[in-house]
PDB file of C-alpha atoms in Angstrom:
ATOM      1  CA  UNK V  16     -18.837 -35.755  18.206  1.00  0.00           C
ATOM      2  CA  UNK V  17     -22.521 -34.482  17.198  1.00  0.00           C
ATOM      3  CA  UNK V  18     -24.800 -33.655  19.904  1.00  0.00           C
ATOM      4  CA  UNK V  19     -27.563 -35.454  17.967  1.00  0.00           C
ATOM      5  CA  UNK V  20     -26.664 -38.963  16.632  1.00  0.00           C
ATOM      6  CA  UNK V  21     -27.883 -40.401  13.446  1.00  0.00           C
ATOM      7  CA  UNK V  22     -28.858 -44.117  13.256  1.00  0.00           C
ATOM      8  CA  UNK V  23     -30.566 -46.267  10.641  1.00  0.00           C
ATOM      9  CA  UNK V  24     -33.532 -48.442  12.162  1.00  0.00           C
ATOM     10  CA  UNK V  25     -33.324 -52.157  11.390  1.00  0.00           C
ATOM     11  CA  UNK V  26     -35.595 -53.246   8.530  1.00  0.00           C
ATOM     12  CA  UNK V  27     -36.260 -56.756   6.899  1.00  0.00           C
ATOM     13  CA  UNK V  28     -33.777 -57.590   4.205  1.00  0.00           C
ATOM     14  CA  UNK V  29     -34.432 -55.738   0.899  1.00  0.00           C
ATOM     15  CA  UNK V  30     -36.344 -53.057   2.936  1.00  0.00           C
ATOM     16  CA  UNK V  31     -35.553 -49.350   3.235  1.00  0.00           C
ATOM     17  CA  UNK V  32     -35.618 -47.151   6.307  1.00  0.00           C
ATOM     18  CA  UNK V  33     -34.920 -43.480   6.501  1.00  0.00           C
ATOM     19  CA  UNK V  34     -31.942 -42.574   8.902  1.00  0.00           C
ATOM     20  CA  UNK V  35     -33.302 -40.985  12.123  1.00  0.00           C
ATOM     21  CA  UNK V  36     -32.040 -38.782  14.749  1.00  0.00           C
ATOM     22  CA  UNK V  37     -31.467 -40.057  18.359  1.00  0.00           C
ATOM     23  CA  UNK V  38     -32.017 -37.052  20.367  1.00  0.00           C
ATOM     24  CA  UNK V  39     -31.642 -38.883  23.827  1.00  0.00           C
ATOM     25  CA  UNK V  40     -28.348 -37.280  24.454  1.00  0.00           C
ATOM     26  CA  UNK V  41     -29.860 -33.722  24.443  1.00  0.00           C
ATOM     27  CA  UNK V  42     -30.414 -32.710  28.120  1.00  0.00           C
ATOM     28  CA  UNK V  43     -32.868 -29.937  27.732  1.00  0.00           C
ATOM     29  CA  UNK V  44     -35.681 -30.612  25.105  1.00  0.00           C
ATOM     30  CA  UNK V  45     -39.215 -30.313  24.356  1.00  0.00           C
ATOM     31  CA  UNK V  46     -40.619 -32.793  21.929  1.00  0.00           C
ATOM     32  CA  UNK V  47     -43.934 -33.197  20.117  1.00  0.00           C
ATOM     33  CA  UNK V  48     -45.269 -29.573  20.662  1.00  0.00           C
ATOM     34  CA  UNK V  49     -48.527 -28.841  18.673  1.00  0.00           C
ATOM     35  CA  UNK V  50     -47.998 -25.340  17.201  1.00  0.00           C
ATOM     36  CA  UNK V  51     -51.505 -25.350  15.426  1.00  0.00           C
ATOM     37  CA  UNK V  52     -54.507 -27.933  15.616  1.00  0.00           C
ATOM     38  CA  UNK V  53     -55.445 -28.547  11.866  1.00  0.00           C
ATOM     39  CA  UNK V  54     -53.139 -31.502  11.349  1.00  0.00           C
ATOM     40  CA  UNK V  55     -51.011 -34.061  13.325  1.00  0.00           C
ATOM     41  CA  UNK V  56     -48.178 -32.886  11.144  1.00  0.00           C
ATOM     42  CA  UNK V  57     -48.130 -29.431  12.863  1.00  0.00           C
ATOM     43  CA  UNK V  58     -45.622 -30.225  15.290  1.00  0.00           C
ATOM     44  CA  UNK V  59     -42.106 -29.211  16.396  1.00  0.00           C
ATOM     45  CA  UNK V  60     -39.163 -30.152  18.640  1.00  0.00           C
ATOM     46  CA  UNK V  61     -37.229 -27.662  20.612  1.00  0.00           C
ATOM     47  CA  UNK V  62     -33.610 -28.363  21.742  1.00  0.00           C
ATOM     48  CA  UNK V  63     -31.867 -26.028  24.142  1.00  0.00           C
ATOM     49  CA  UNK V  64     -27.998 -25.614  24.977  1.00  0.00           C
ATOM     50  CA  UNK V  65     -27.247 -27.800  28.040  1.00  0.00           C
ATOM     51  CA  UNK V  66     -26.590 -24.607  30.258  1.00  0.00           C
ATOM     52  CA  UNK V  67     -27.702 -21.103  30.316  1.00  0.00           C
ATOM     53  CA  UNK V  68     -30.976 -19.383  31.205  1.00  0.00           C
ATOM     54  CA  UNK V  69     -31.172 -17.737  27.794  1.00  0.00           C
ATOM     55  CA  UNK V  70     -32.911 -16.285  26.082  1.00  0.00           C
ATOM     56  CA  UNK V  71     -31.258 -18.245  23.171  1.00  0.00           C
ATOM     57  CA  UNK V  72     -31.240 -16.910  19.547  1.00  0.00           C
ATOM     58  CA  UNK V  73     -33.064 -19.367  17.512  1.00  0.00           C
ATOM     59  CA  UNK V  74     -32.455 -21.664  14.542  1.00  0.00           C
ATOM     60  CA  UNK V  75     -35.461 -23.267  12.975  1.00  0.00           C
ATOM     61  CA  UNK V  76     -34.890 -26.274  10.766  1.00  0.00           C
ATOM     62  CA  UNK V  77     -37.398 -27.231   8.022  1.00  0.00           C
ATOM     63  CA  UNK V  78     -36.711 -30.864   6.552  1.00  0.00           C
ATOM     64  CA  UNK V  79     -36.748 -31.830   2.725  1.00  0.00           C
ATOM     65  CA  UNK V  80     -38.481 -34.661   0.986  1.00  0.00           C
ATOM     66  CA  UNK V  81     -40.035 -33.291  -2.243  1.00  0.00           C
ATOM     67  CA  UNK V  82     -42.918 -31.902  -0.149  1.00  0.00           C
ATOM     68  CA  UNK V  83     -44.473 -35.348   0.266  1.00  0.00           C
ATOM     69  CA  UNK V  84     -41.794 -36.977   2.678  1.00  0.00           C
ATOM     70  CA  UNK V  85     -39.356 -36.489   5.614  1.00  0.00           C
ATOM     71  CA  UNK V  86     -39.977 -35.529   9.082  1.00  0.00           C
ATOM     72  CA  UNK V  87     -38.766 -33.255  11.809  1.00  0.00           C
ATOM     73  CA  UNK V  88     -36.655 -36.068  13.625  1.00  0.00           C
ATOM     74  CA  UNK V  89     -35.051 -37.597  10.540  1.00  0.00           C
ATOM     75  CA  UNK V  90     -31.213 -37.482   9.574  1.00  0.00           C
ATOM     76  CA  UNK V  91     -31.596 -33.981   8.044  1.00  0.00           C
ATOM     77  CA  UNK V  92     -31.432 -32.324  11.440  1.00  0.00           C
ATOM     78  CA  UNK V  93     -27.743 -32.905  11.566  1.00  0.00           C
ATOM     79  CA  UNK V  94     -27.204 -29.822   9.394  1.00  0.00           C
ATOM     80  CA  UNK V  95     -27.993 -27.694  12.317  1.00  0.00           C
ATOM     81  CA  UNK V  96     -27.923 -29.869  15.396  1.00  0.00           C
ATOM     82  CA  UNK V  97     -24.639 -28.546  16.548  1.00  0.00           C
ATOM     83  CA  UNK V  98     -25.979 -25.141  17.085  1.00  0.00           C
ATOM     84  CA  UNK V  99     -27.133 -26.430  20.470  1.00  0.00           C
ATOM     85  CA  UNK V 100     -23.397 -26.423  21.341  1.00  0.00           C
ATOM     86  CA  UNK V 101     -22.961 -22.960  19.918  1.00  0.00           C
ATOM     87  CA  UNK V 102     -25.481 -21.207  22.135  1.00  0.00           C
ATOM     88  CA  UNK V 103     -28.665 -21.506  19.901  1.00  0.00           C
ATOM     89  CA  UNK V 104     -31.937 -23.080  20.321  1.00  0.00           C
ATOM     90  CA  UNK V 105     -32.640 -25.384  17.625  1.00  0.00           C
ATOM     91  CA  UNK V 106     -36.115 -25.857  16.598  1.00  0.00           C
ATOM     92  CA  UNK V 107     -37.091 -28.700  13.999  1.00  0.00           C
ATOM     93  CA  UNK V 108     -40.675 -28.163  12.267  1.00  0.00           C
ATOM     94  CA  UNK V 109     -43.102 -30.438  10.569  1.00  0.00           C
ATOM     95  CA  UNK V 110     -45.716 -29.221   8.275  1.00  0.00           C
ATOM     96  CA  UNK V 111     -48.448 -30.769   6.379  1.00  0.00           C
ATOM     97  CA  UNK V 112     -47.069 -32.683   3.256  1.00  0.00           C
ATOM     98  CA  UNK V 113     -48.548 -32.687  -0.227  1.00  0.00           C
ATOM     99  CA  UNK V 114     -50.728 -35.642   0.203  1.00  0.00           C
ATOM    100  CA  UNK V 115     -52.707 -33.643   2.932  1.00  0.00           C
ATOM    101  CA  UNK V 116     -52.505 -30.051   1.873  1.00  0.00           C
ATOM    102  CA  UNK V 117     -51.323 -28.104  -1.398  1.00  0.00           C
ATOM    103  CA  UNK V 118     -49.802 -24.710  -1.836  1.00  0.00           C
ATOM    104  CA  UNK V 119     -49.821 -22.408  -0.131  1.00  0.00           C
ATOM    105  CA  UNK V 120     -51.167 -24.117   3.042  1.00  0.00           C
ATOM    106  CA  UNK V 121     -47.642 -25.785   4.010  1.00  0.00           C
ATOM    107  CA  UNK V 122     -46.299 -22.269   3.947  1.00  0.00           C
ATOM    108  CA  UNK V 123     -49.084 -21.256   6.215  1.00  0.00           C
ATOM    109  CA  UNK V 124     -47.963 -24.117   8.726  1.00  0.00           C
ATOM    110  CA  UNK V 125     -44.348 -22.815   8.808  1.00  0.00           C
ATOM    111  CA  UNK V 126     -45.296 -19.310   9.532  1.00  0.00           C
ATOM    112  CA  UNK V 127     -47.644 -20.389  12.207  1.00  0.00           C
ATOM    113  CA  UNK V 128     -44.798 -22.209  13.787  1.00  0.00           C
ATOM    114  CA  UNK V 129     -42.664 -19.030  13.760  1.00  0.00           C
ATOM    115  CA  UNK V 130     -45.649 -17.105  15.419  1.00  0.00           C
ATOM    116  CA  UNK V 131     -46.072 -19.842  17.888  1.00  0.00           C
ATOM    117  CA  UNK V 132     -42.311 -19.477  18.974  1.00  0.00           C
ATOM    118  CA  UNK V 133     -42.779 -15.921  19.421  1.00  0.00           C
ATOM    119  CA  UNK V 134     -45.913 -16.090  21.733  1.00  0.00           C
ATOM    120  CA  UNK V 135     -44.264 -18.852  23.791  1.00  0.00           C
ATOM    121  CA  UNK V 136     -40.560 -17.298  23.901  1.00  0.00           C
ATOM    122  CA  UNK V 137     -40.457 -16.995  27.657  1.00  0.00           C
ATOM    123  CA  UNK V 138     -41.593 -20.566  28.119  1.00  0.00           C
ATOM    124  CA  UNK V 139     -38.980 -22.143  26.001  1.00  0.00           C
ATOM    125  CA  UNK V 140     -36.199 -19.512  26.766  1.00  0.00           C
ATOM    126  CA  UNK V 141     -36.159 -18.167  23.154  1.00  0.00           C
ATOM    127  CA  UNK V 142     -34.675 -14.801  21.737  1.00  0.00           C
ATOM    128  CA  UNK V 143     -37.197 -14.482  19.152  1.00  0.00           C
ATOM    129  CA  UNK V 144     -35.892 -11.211  17.933  1.00  0.00           C
ATOM    130  CA  UNK V 145     -33.035 -13.177  16.271  1.00  0.00           C
ATOM    131  CA  UNK V 146     -34.691 -16.201  14.373  1.00  0.00           C
ATOM    132  CA  UNK V 147     -32.607 -17.909  11.745  1.00  0.00           C
ATOM    133  CA  UNK V 148     -34.349 -20.575   9.157  1.00  0.00           C
ATOM    134  CA  UNK V 149     -32.376 -23.182   7.665  1.00  0.00           C
ATOM    135  CA  UNK V 150     -34.023 -25.745   5.038  1.00  0.00           C
ATOM    136  CA  UNK V 151     -32.770 -28.378   2.939  1.00  0.00           C
ATOM    137  CA  UNK V 152     -34.199 -29.234  -0.623  1.00  0.00           C
ATOM    138  CA  UNK V 153     -38.001 -28.742  -0.367  1.00  0.00           C
ATOM    139  CA  UNK V 154     -37.221 -27.099   2.939  1.00  0.00           C
ATOM    140  CA  UNK V 155     -35.258 -24.822   1.221  1.00  0.00           C
ATOM    141  CA  UNK V 156     -38.265 -23.593  -0.580  1.00  0.00           C
ATOM    142  CA  UNK V 157     -40.060 -23.019   2.734  1.00  0.00           C
ATOM    143  CA  UNK V 158     -37.352 -21.003   4.330  1.00  0.00           C
ATOM    144  CA  UNK V 159     -36.999 -18.830   1.451  1.00  0.00           C
ATOM    145  CA  UNK V 160     -40.558 -18.157   1.259  1.00  0.00           C
ATOM    146  CA  UNK V 161     -40.409 -17.217   4.921  1.00  0.00           C
ATOM    147  CA  UNK V 162     -37.630 -14.804   4.205  1.00  0.00           C
ATOM    148  CA  UNK V 163     -39.458 -13.274   1.108  1.00  0.00           C
ATOM    149  CA  UNK V 164     -43.057 -13.146   2.067  1.00  0.00           C
ATOM    150  CA  UNK V 165     -42.979 -11.408   5.480  1.00  0.00           C
ATOM    151  CA  UNK V 166     -46.105  -9.162   5.947  1.00  0.00           C
ATOM    152  CA  UNK V 167     -47.903 -10.559   2.752  1.00  0.00           C
ATOM    153  CA  UNK V 168     -51.452 -11.768   3.972  1.00  0.00           C
ATOM    154  CA  UNK V 169     -51.937 -14.372   1.269  1.00  0.00           C
ATOM    155  CA  UNK V 170     -49.152 -16.456   2.894  1.00  0.00           C
ATOM    156  CA  UNK V 171     -50.653 -16.457   6.463  1.00  0.00           C
ATOM    157  CA  UNK V 172     -53.516 -18.262   7.962  1.00  0.00           C
ATOM    158  CA  UNK V 173     -54.082 -16.220  11.211  1.00  0.00           C
ATOM    159  CA  UNK V 174     -56.790 -18.671  12.278  1.00  0.00           C
ATOM    160  CA  UNK V 175     -54.050 -21.077  13.209  1.00  0.00           C
ATOM    161  CA  UNK V 176     -53.273 -18.880  16.218  1.00  0.00           C
ATOM    162  CA  UNK V 177     -51.095 -16.120  17.690  1.00  0.00           C
ATOM    163  CA  UNK V 178     -52.262 -13.773  15.113  1.00  0.00           C
ATOM    164  CA  UNK V 179     -50.826 -10.808  16.846  1.00  0.00           C
ATOM    165  CA  UNK V 180     -47.253 -12.080  16.407  1.00  0.00           C
ATOM    166  CA  UNK V 181     -44.836 -11.663  13.332  1.00  0.00           C
ATOM    167  CA  UNK V 182     -43.591 -14.659  11.400  1.00  0.00           C
ATOM    168  CA  UNK V 183     -40.693 -12.709  10.011  1.00  0.00           C
ATOM    169  CA  UNK V 184     -37.325 -14.108  10.301  1.00  0.00           C
ATOM    170  CA  UNK V 185     -33.981 -12.533  10.370  1.00  0.00           C
ATOM    171  CA  UNK V 186     -31.646 -14.985   8.420  1.00  0.00           C
ATOM    172  CA  UNK V 187     -32.101 -17.834   5.838  1.00  0.00           C
ATOM    173  CA  UNK V 188     -30.120 -20.581   4.669  1.00  0.00           C
ATOM    174  CA  UNK V 189     -31.312 -22.800   1.572  1.00  0.00           C
ATOM    175  CA  UNK V 190     -29.295 -25.783   1.074  1.00  0.00           C
ATOM    176  CA  UNK V 191     -29.732 -27.175  -2.546  1.00  0.00           C
ATOM    177  CA  UNK V 192     -33.199 -25.835  -2.351  1.00  0.00           C
ATOM    178  CA  UNK V 193     -35.993 -25.990  -4.436  1.00  0.00           C
ATOM    179  CA  UNK V 194     -37.217 -22.318  -5.550  1.00  0.00           C
ATOM    180  CA  UNK V 195     -38.700 -21.895  -8.973  1.00  0.00           C
ATOM    181  CA  UNK V 196     -41.779 -23.950  -9.594  1.00  0.00           C
ATOM    182  CA  UNK V 197     -41.834 -23.840 -13.575  1.00  0.00           C
ATOM    183  CA  UNK V 198     -37.998 -24.497 -13.568  1.00  0.00           C
ATOM    184  CA  UNK V 199     -38.335 -27.442 -11.245  1.00  0.00           C
ATOM    185  CA  UNK V 200     -41.409 -28.940 -13.054  1.00  0.00           C
ATOM    186  CA  UNK V 201     -39.686 -28.902 -16.308  1.00  0.00           C
ATOM    187  CA  UNK V 202     -36.343 -30.301 -14.734  1.00  0.00           C
ATOM    188  CA  UNK V 203     -38.153 -33.197 -13.214  1.00  0.00           C
ATOM    189  CA  UNK V 204     -40.163 -33.904 -16.489  1.00  0.00           C
ATOM    190  CA  UNK V 205     -36.983 -34.051 -18.318  1.00  0.00           C
ATOM    191  CA  UNK V 206     -34.922 -36.055 -15.833  1.00  0.00           C
ATOM    192  CA  UNK V 207     -33.904 -39.732 -16.248  1.00  0.00           C
ATOM    193  CA  UNK V 208     -34.438 -42.365 -13.666  1.00  0.00           C
ATOM    194  CA  UNK V 209     -31.905 -42.049 -10.944  1.00  0.00           C
ATOM    195  CA  UNK V 210     -30.461 -45.566 -11.856  1.00  0.00           C
ATOM    196  CA  UNK V 211     -31.152 -48.260 -14.384  1.00  0.00           C
ATOM    197  CA  UNK V 212     -34.673 -49.953 -13.493  1.00  0.00           C
ATOM    198  CA  UNK V 213     -35.736 -47.211 -11.361  1.00  0.00           C
ATOM    199  CA  UNK V 214     -39.181 -45.659 -11.792  1.00  0.00           C
ATOM    200  CA  UNK V 215     -39.036 -42.072 -13.287  1.00  0.00           C
ATOM    201  CA  UNK V 216     -39.356 -39.528 -10.282  1.00  0.00           C
ATOM    202  CA  UNK V 217     -42.873 -38.200  -9.745  1.00  0.00           C
ATOM    203  CA  UNK V 218     -43.138 -34.451 -10.563  1.00  0.00           C
ATOM    204  CA  UNK V 219     -43.288 -33.373  -7.026  1.00  0.00           C
ATOM    205  CA  UNK V 220     -43.666 -29.755  -7.708  1.00  0.00           C
ATOM    206  CA  UNK V 221     -46.832 -30.199  -9.906  1.00  0.00           C
ATOM    207  CA  UNK V 222     -48.216 -32.269  -6.927  1.00  0.00           C
ATOM    208  CA  UNK V 223     -47.233 -29.584  -4.366  1.00  0.00           C
ATOM    209  CA  UNK V 224     -48.513 -26.692  -6.374  1.00  0.00           C
ATOM    210  CA  UNK V 225     -51.640 -28.819  -7.588  1.00  0.00           C
ATOM    211  CA  UNK V 226     -51.126 -27.970 -11.185  1.00  0.00           C
ATOM    212  CA  UNK V 227     -49.051 -28.659 -14.298  1.00  0.00           C
ATOM    213  CA  UNK V 228     -46.564 -25.881 -13.793  1.00  0.00           C
ATOM    214  CA  UNK V 229     -45.447 -26.076 -17.273  1.00  0.00           C
ATOM    215  CA  UNK V 230     -48.722 -25.611 -18.821  1.00  0.00           C
ATOM    216  CA  UNK V 231     -49.916 -22.833 -16.338  1.00  0.00           C
ATOM    217  CA  UNK V 232     -46.510 -20.996 -15.589  1.00  0.00           C
ATOM    218  CA  UNK V 233     -48.235 -17.689 -14.708  1.00  0.00           C
ATOM    219  CA  UNK V 234     -50.291 -19.318 -12.046  1.00  0.00           C
ATOM    220  CA  UNK V 235     -47.242 -21.500 -10.963  1.00  0.00           C
ATOM    221  CA  UNK V 236     -44.980 -18.581 -10.491  1.00  0.00           C
ATOM    222  CA  UNK V 237     -47.129 -17.333  -7.668  1.00  0.00           C
ATOM    223  CA  UNK V 238     -45.080 -19.739  -5.703  1.00  0.00           C
ATOM    224  CA  UNK V 239     -41.729 -18.519  -6.649  1.00  0.00           C
ATOM    225  CA  UNK V 240     -39.993 -16.691  -3.624  1.00  0.00           C
ATOM    226  CA  UNK V 241     -38.416 -14.323  -6.150  1.00  0.00           C
ATOM    227  CA  UNK V 242     -41.382 -12.646  -7.010  1.00  0.00           C
ATOM    228  CA  UNK V 243     -41.856 -11.415  -3.333  1.00  0.00           C
ATOM    229  CA  UNK V 244     -38.353 -10.033  -2.811  1.00  0.00           C
ATOM    230  CA  UNK V 245     -38.439  -6.523  -1.300  1.00  0.00           C
ATOM    231  CA  UNK V 246     -35.613  -4.331   0.155  1.00  0.00           C
ATOM    232  CA  UNK V 247     -36.520  -5.561   3.717  1.00  0.00           C
ATOM    233  CA  UNK V 248     -35.724  -9.246   3.166  1.00  0.00           C
ATOM    234  CA  UNK V 249     -33.345 -10.707   5.534  1.00  0.00           C
ATOM    235  CA  UNK V 250     -29.839 -11.993   4.455  1.00  0.00           C
ATOM    236  CA  UNK V 251     -29.810 -15.352   2.645  1.00  0.00           C
ATOM    237  CA  UNK V 252     -27.181 -17.951   2.227  1.00  0.00           C
ATOM    238  CA  UNK V 253     -27.809 -20.026  -0.894  1.00  0.00           C
ATOM    239  CA  UNK V 254     -25.670 -23.111  -1.151  1.00  0.00           C
ATOM    240  CA  UNK V 255     -26.199 -25.361  -4.158  1.00  0.00           C
ATOM    241  CA  UNK V 256     -24.344 -28.359  -5.950  1.00  0.00           C
ATOM    242  CA  UNK V 257     -23.480 -27.580  -9.550  1.00  0.00           C
ATOM    243  CA  UNK V 258     -24.192 -31.428 -10.546  1.00  0.00           C
ATOM    244  CA  UNK V 259     -27.615 -31.554  -8.684  1.00  0.00           C
ATOM    245  CA  UNK V 260     -29.611 -34.259 -10.378  1.00  0.00           C
ATOM    246  CA  UNK V 261     -32.913 -33.494  -8.507  1.00  0.00           C
ATOM    247  CA  UNK V 262     -33.077 -29.729  -8.234  1.00  0.00           C
ATOM    248  CA  UNK V 263     -31.990 -27.380 -11.000  1.00  0.00           C
ATOM    249  CA  UNK V 264     -28.758 -25.480 -10.021  1.00  0.00           C
ATOM    250  CA  UNK V 265     -29.770 -22.631 -11.981  1.00  0.00           C
ATOM    251  CA  UNK V 266     -32.783 -21.933  -9.803  1.00  0.00           C
ATOM    252  CA  UNK V 267     -30.537 -21.191  -6.937  1.00  0.00           C
ATOM    253  CA  UNK V 268     -28.460 -18.816  -8.927  1.00  0.00           C
ATOM    254  CA  UNK V 269     -31.511 -16.930 -10.228  1.00  0.00           C
ATOM    255  CA  UNK V 270     -32.992 -16.305  -6.752  1.00  0.00           C
ATOM    256  CA  UNK V 271     -29.813 -15.068  -5.349  1.00  0.00           C
ATOM    257  CA  UNK V 272     -29.469 -12.706  -8.440  1.00  0.00           C
ATOM    258  CA  UNK V 273     -33.026 -11.426  -7.837  1.00  0.00           C
ATOM    259  CA  UNK V 274     -32.341 -10.681  -4.162  1.00  0.00           C
ATOM    260  CA  UNK V 275     -29.212  -8.838  -4.858  1.00  0.00           C
ATOM    261  CA  UNK V 276     -30.836  -6.886  -7.686  1.00  0.00           C
ATOM    262  CA  UNK V 277     -33.597  -5.817  -5.327  1.00  0.00           C
ATOM    263  CA  UNK V 278     -31.816  -5.472  -1.981  1.00  0.00           C
ATOM    264  CA  UNK V 279     -28.370  -4.566  -3.075  1.00  0.00           C
ATOM    265  CA  UNK V 280     -25.236  -6.850  -3.687  1.00  0.00           C
ATOM    266  CA  UNK V 281     -24.404  -8.971  -0.833  1.00  0.00           C
ATOM    267  CA  UNK V 282     -27.735  -9.457   0.699  1.00  0.00           C
ATOM    268  CA  UNK V 283     -27.835 -12.954  -0.873  1.00  0.00           C
ATOM    269  CA  UNK V 284     -24.675 -15.094  -0.585  1.00  0.00           C
ATOM    270  CA  UNK V 285     -24.609 -17.722  -3.339  1.00  0.00           C
ATOM    271  CA  UNK V 286     -21.993 -20.377  -2.744  1.00  0.00           C
ATOM    272  CA  UNK V 287     -21.344 -23.325  -5.322  1.00  0.00           C
ATOM    273  CA  UNK V 288     -20.348 -26.823  -4.308  1.00  0.00           C
ATOM    274  CA  UNK V 289     -18.697 -27.971  -7.493  1.00  0.00           C
ATOM    275  CA  UNK V 290     -19.487 -31.275  -9.184  1.00  0.00           C
ATOM    276  CA  UNK V 291     -21.834 -32.067  -6.131  1.00  0.00           C
ATOM    277  CA  UNK V 292     -25.071 -33.763  -6.279  1.00  0.00           C
ATOM    278  CA  UNK V 293     -28.412 -33.359  -4.296  1.00  0.00           C
ATOM    279  CA  UNK V 294     -27.486 -33.579  -0.659  1.00  0.00           C
ATOM    280  CA  UNK V 295     -23.787 -34.559  -1.418  1.00  0.00           C
ATOM    281  CA  UNK V 296     -21.766 -35.417   1.621  1.00  0.00           C
ATOM    282  CA  UNK V 297     -19.944 -32.194   0.915  1.00  0.00           C
ATOM    283  CA  UNK V 298     -22.657 -30.270   2.538  1.00  0.00           C
ATOM    284  CA  UNK V 299     -22.089 -32.279   5.766  1.00  0.00           C
ATOM    285  CA  UNK V 300     -18.477 -31.566   6.134  1.00  0.00           C
ATOM    286  CA  UNK V 301     -17.119 -29.638   9.193  1.00  0.00           C
ATOM    287  CA  UNK V 302     -16.063 -26.976   6.798  1.00  0.00           C
ATOM    288  CA  UNK V 303     -19.499 -26.532   5.374  1.00  0.00           C
ATOM    289  CA  UNK V 304     -21.111 -26.579   8.614  1.00  0.00           C
ATOM    290  CA  UNK V 305     -18.697 -24.120   9.934  1.00  0.00           C
ATOM    291  CA  UNK V 306     -19.465 -21.679   7.098  1.00  0.00           C
ATOM    292  CA  UNK V 307     -23.227 -21.924   7.850  1.00  0.00           C
ATOM    293  CA  UNK V 308     -22.655 -21.158  11.418  1.00  0.00           C
ATOM    294  CA  UNK V 309     -20.351 -18.203  10.595  1.00  0.00           C
ATOM    295  CA  UNK V 310     -23.224 -16.700   8.491  1.00  0.00           C
ATOM    296  CA  UNK V 311     -25.817 -17.160  11.243  1.00  0.00           C
ATOM    297  CA  UNK V 312     -23.578 -15.834  13.900  1.00  0.00           C
ATOM    298  CA  UNK V 313     -22.940 -12.757  11.849  1.00  0.00           C
ATOM    299  CA  UNK V 314     -26.655 -11.988  11.623  1.00  0.00           C
ATOM    300  CA  UNK V 315     -28.162 -13.516  14.846  1.00  0.00           C
ATOM    301  CA  UNK V 316     -25.344 -12.645  17.371  1.00  0.00           C
ATOM    302  CA  UNK V 317     -24.447  -9.209  16.473  1.00  0.00           C
TER     303      UNK V 317
END
């Protein structure tokens, strides 16, 4: 049984509700922590194992939602929630969405969140020498940027606090992630409605980047994590479905190839989920979860 349960709020007939996480069963938790003060969305939740004095290695989760939706306490936390039972502190982070802030400001947010955790490690019983980050879809973009851009000043806003602390992370997992702005923009532009009568998907990457990425590819590619890969990048596990209808499968292959070309074979592990679509249930099986924790354990619990 999952330590965090997922439920769907009641809505009027014909309405829609995002499945949410019921965290009442977590004994030790710190909710609604502000890690910066520029937006109400700059908040995080911290969940600790039921027992132990720590410090606990850390899994930071960043939700998906096309950069304009999702939140830290929605159903996506289930991808990492059982880390609590495996001796990890699990942290779920919100950031400013694209209706409020454009690239690179949301990246500034998640880096500020990492710095905040390091600055307050003793308060929350955290081992911040061992931080792994996991993101789904647009969250996959955020975590790969965290992994690729450590120490690059353009992706930090130190005025958000804790400037003396590092935002580097030690492990990265991207689940069906967005990575390449130009490829994503073109893929969305070429896509068909997801079902008959549905509106065409908005070009969420153009909205996030605040440009037409197809018309300004040079500028857009400043947002590609692959441009910042260096030999010091942390190990990354990239999982993608070969039939993804929202995010181009090839963009995950290309990022993994770039990491291994720069850092040496094996720094990135690319895993295909054959014939799986975006957010397919196959990503939520016990086997898929176990694979992710095996990767995190191998890096964070040495």
